[in-house]
Amino acid sequence: MLTDQQARTAVKELVVKYLKGVAPDCQLLIELIEDPSQQVPIRGVLEDIRQYCNARYTQQELEHIDDCLYIFG
C-alpha cells in the first residue's frame, strides 16, 4: 500500500505521462495533486485519461491506480 505522498506522486506521474500536452486542465490537475490540503482527484484524472487518450497501463500503474482509488476514493 502506498503512503499519501507516494500515491500523490503516482497520480502526478500518470497525469504527466498521459495528459501533458493533451488535456487542457493538465496544469490544474498537477496543482491539485501537489497541494496536500486538497483531495486528489483520482477519478477525474482517470476520466481525463479515458477521454483524451487510449492508455495501455503497465502492471505497476494498475497497482498504483488500485491503491490510489482505495486511498482517495
PDB file of C-alpha atoms in Angstrom:
ATOM      1  CA  MET A   1       0.000   0.000   0.000  1.00  0.00           C
ATOM      2  CA  LEU A   2       1.291   3.426  -0.930  1.00  0.00           C
ATOM      3  CA  THR A   3       1.649   6.300   1.517  1.00  0.00           C
ATOM      4  CA  ASP A   4      -0.253   9.516   0.810  1.00  0.00           C
ATOM      5  CA  GLN A   5       2.813  11.182  -0.695  1.00  0.00           C
ATOM      6  CA  GLN A   6       3.697   8.145  -2.802  1.00  0.00           C
ATOM      7  CA  ALA A   7       0.115   7.996  -4.079  1.00  0.00           C
ATOM      8  CA  ARG A   8       0.193  11.691  -4.990  1.00  0.00           C
ATOM      9  CA  THR A   9       3.445  11.128  -6.861  1.00  0.00           C
ATOM     10  CA  ALA A  10       1.969   8.137  -8.705  1.00  0.00           C
ATOM     11  CA  VAL A  11      -1.087  10.144  -9.782  1.00  0.00           C
ATOM     12  CA  LYS A  12       1.107  13.049 -10.886  1.00  0.00           C
ATOM     13  CA  GLU A  13       3.220  10.652 -12.973  1.00  0.00           C
ATOM     14  CA  LEU A  14       0.042   9.406 -14.677  1.00  0.00           C
ATOM     15  CA  VAL A  15      -1.024  12.976 -15.442  1.00  0.00           C
ATOM     16  CA  VAL A  16       2.382  13.882 -16.871  1.00  0.00           C
ATOM     17  CA  LYS A  17       2.656  10.671 -18.894  1.00  0.00           C
ATOM     18  CA  TYR A  18      -0.839  10.566 -20.373  1.00  0.00           C
ATOM     19  CA  LEU A  19      -2.288  14.090 -20.217  1.00  0.00           C
ATOM     20  CA  LYS A  20       0.560  16.589 -20.571  1.00  0.00           C
ATOM     21  CA  GLY A  21       0.102  18.453 -23.842  1.00  0.00           C
ATOM     22  CA  VAL A  22      -3.250  16.751 -24.471  1.00  0.00           C
ATOM     23  CA  ALA A  23      -5.699  17.773 -21.741  1.00  0.00           C
ATOM     24  CA  PRO A  24      -6.471  21.467 -21.243  1.00  0.00           C
ATOM     25  CA  ASP A  25      -6.769  21.057 -17.454  1.00  0.00           C
ATOM     26  CA  CYS A  26      -3.459  19.223 -17.031  1.00  0.00           C
ATOM     27  CA  GLN A  27      -1.738  22.014 -15.084  1.00  0.00           C
ATOM     28  CA  LEU A  28      -4.740  22.431 -12.775  1.00  0.00           C
ATOM     29  CA  LEU A  29      -4.707  18.711 -12.013  1.00  0.00           C
ATOM     30  CA  ILE A  30      -0.993  18.847 -11.181  1.00  0.00           C
ATOM     31  CA  GLU A  31      -1.561  21.815  -8.850  1.00  0.00           C
ATOM     32  CA  LEU A  32      -4.383  19.982  -7.057  1.00  0.00           C
ATOM     33  CA  ILE A  33      -2.280  16.846  -6.692  1.00  0.00           C
ATOM     34  CA  GLU A  34       0.695  18.776  -5.280  1.00  0.00           C
ATOM     35  CA  ASP A  35      -1.442  20.649  -2.707  1.00  0.00           C
ATOM     36  CA  PRO A  36      -1.591  18.469   0.438  1.00  0.00           C
ATOM     37  CA  SER A  37      -4.670  20.356   1.673  1.00  0.00           C
ATOM     38  CA  GLN A  38      -6.659  19.224  -1.387  1.00  0.00           C
ATOM     39  CA  GLN A  39      -8.211  15.851  -2.101  1.00  0.00           C
ATOM     40  CA  VAL A  40      -6.533  14.128  -5.053  1.00  0.00           C
ATOM     41  CA  PRO A  41      -8.980  13.963  -7.993  1.00  0.00           C
ATOM     42  CA  ILE A  42      -8.073  10.383  -8.955  1.00  0.00           C
ATOM     43  CA  ARG A  43     -11.405   9.681 -10.638  1.00  0.00           C
ATOM     44  CA  GLY A  44     -11.139  12.927 -12.616  1.00  0.00           C
ATOM     45  CA  VAL A  45      -7.619  12.018 -13.709  1.00  0.00           C
ATOM     46  CA  LEU A  46      -8.736   8.565 -14.855  1.00  0.00           C
ATOM     47  CA  GLU A  47     -11.734  10.053 -16.674  1.00  0.00           C
ATOM     48  CA  ASP A  48      -9.486  12.562 -18.472  1.00  0.00           C
ATOM     49  CA  ILE A  49      -7.083   9.788 -19.473  1.00  0.00           C
ATOM     50  CA  ARG A  50     -10.016   7.778 -20.824  1.00  0.00           C
ATOM     51  CA  GLN A  51     -11.357  10.828 -22.674  1.00  0.00           C
ATOM     52  CA  TYR A  52      -8.126  12.153 -24.194  1.00  0.00           C
ATOM     53  CA  CYS A  53      -6.062   9.055 -24.913  1.00  0.00           C
ATOM     54  CA  ASN A  54      -6.232   5.319 -25.338  1.00  0.00           C
ATOM     55  CA  ALA A  55      -3.952   4.383 -22.461  1.00  0.00           C
ATOM     56  CA  ARG A  56      -2.481   0.946 -22.001  1.00  0.00           C
ATOM     57  CA  TYR A  57      -1.393   0.912 -18.376  1.00  0.00           C
ATOM     58  CA  THR A  58       1.577  -1.063 -17.140  1.00  0.00           C
ATOM     59  CA  GLN A  59       1.075  -3.587 -14.341  1.00  0.00           C
ATOM     60  CA  GLN A  60       2.743  -1.210 -11.876  1.00  0.00           C
ATOM     61  CA  GLU A  61       0.472   1.647 -12.972  1.00  0.00           C
ATOM     62  CA  LEU A  62      -2.582  -0.569 -12.481  1.00  0.00           C
ATOM     63  CA  GLU A  63      -1.419  -1.447  -8.963  1.00  0.00           C
ATOM     64  CA  HIS A  64      -0.837   2.237  -8.185  1.00  0.00           C
ATOM     65  CA  ILE A  65      -4.261   3.159  -9.584  1.00  0.00           C
ATOM     66  CA  ASP A  66      -5.861   0.496  -7.385  1.00  0.00           C
ATOM     67  CA  ASP A  67      -4.045   1.828  -4.301  1.00  0.00           C
ATOM     68  CA  CYS A  68      -4.933   5.434  -5.168  1.00  0.00           C
ATOM     69  CA  LEU A  69      -8.608   4.586  -5.616  1.00  0.00           C
ATOM     70  CA  TYR A  70      -8.519   2.916  -2.195  1.00  0.00           C
ATOM     71  CA  ILE A  71      -6.745   5.878  -0.556  1.00  0.00           C
ATOM     72  CA  PHE A  72      -8.519   8.789  -2.256  1.00  0.00           C
ATOM     73  CA  GLY A  73     -11.846   7.197  -3.093  1.00  0.00           C
TER      74      GLY A  73
END
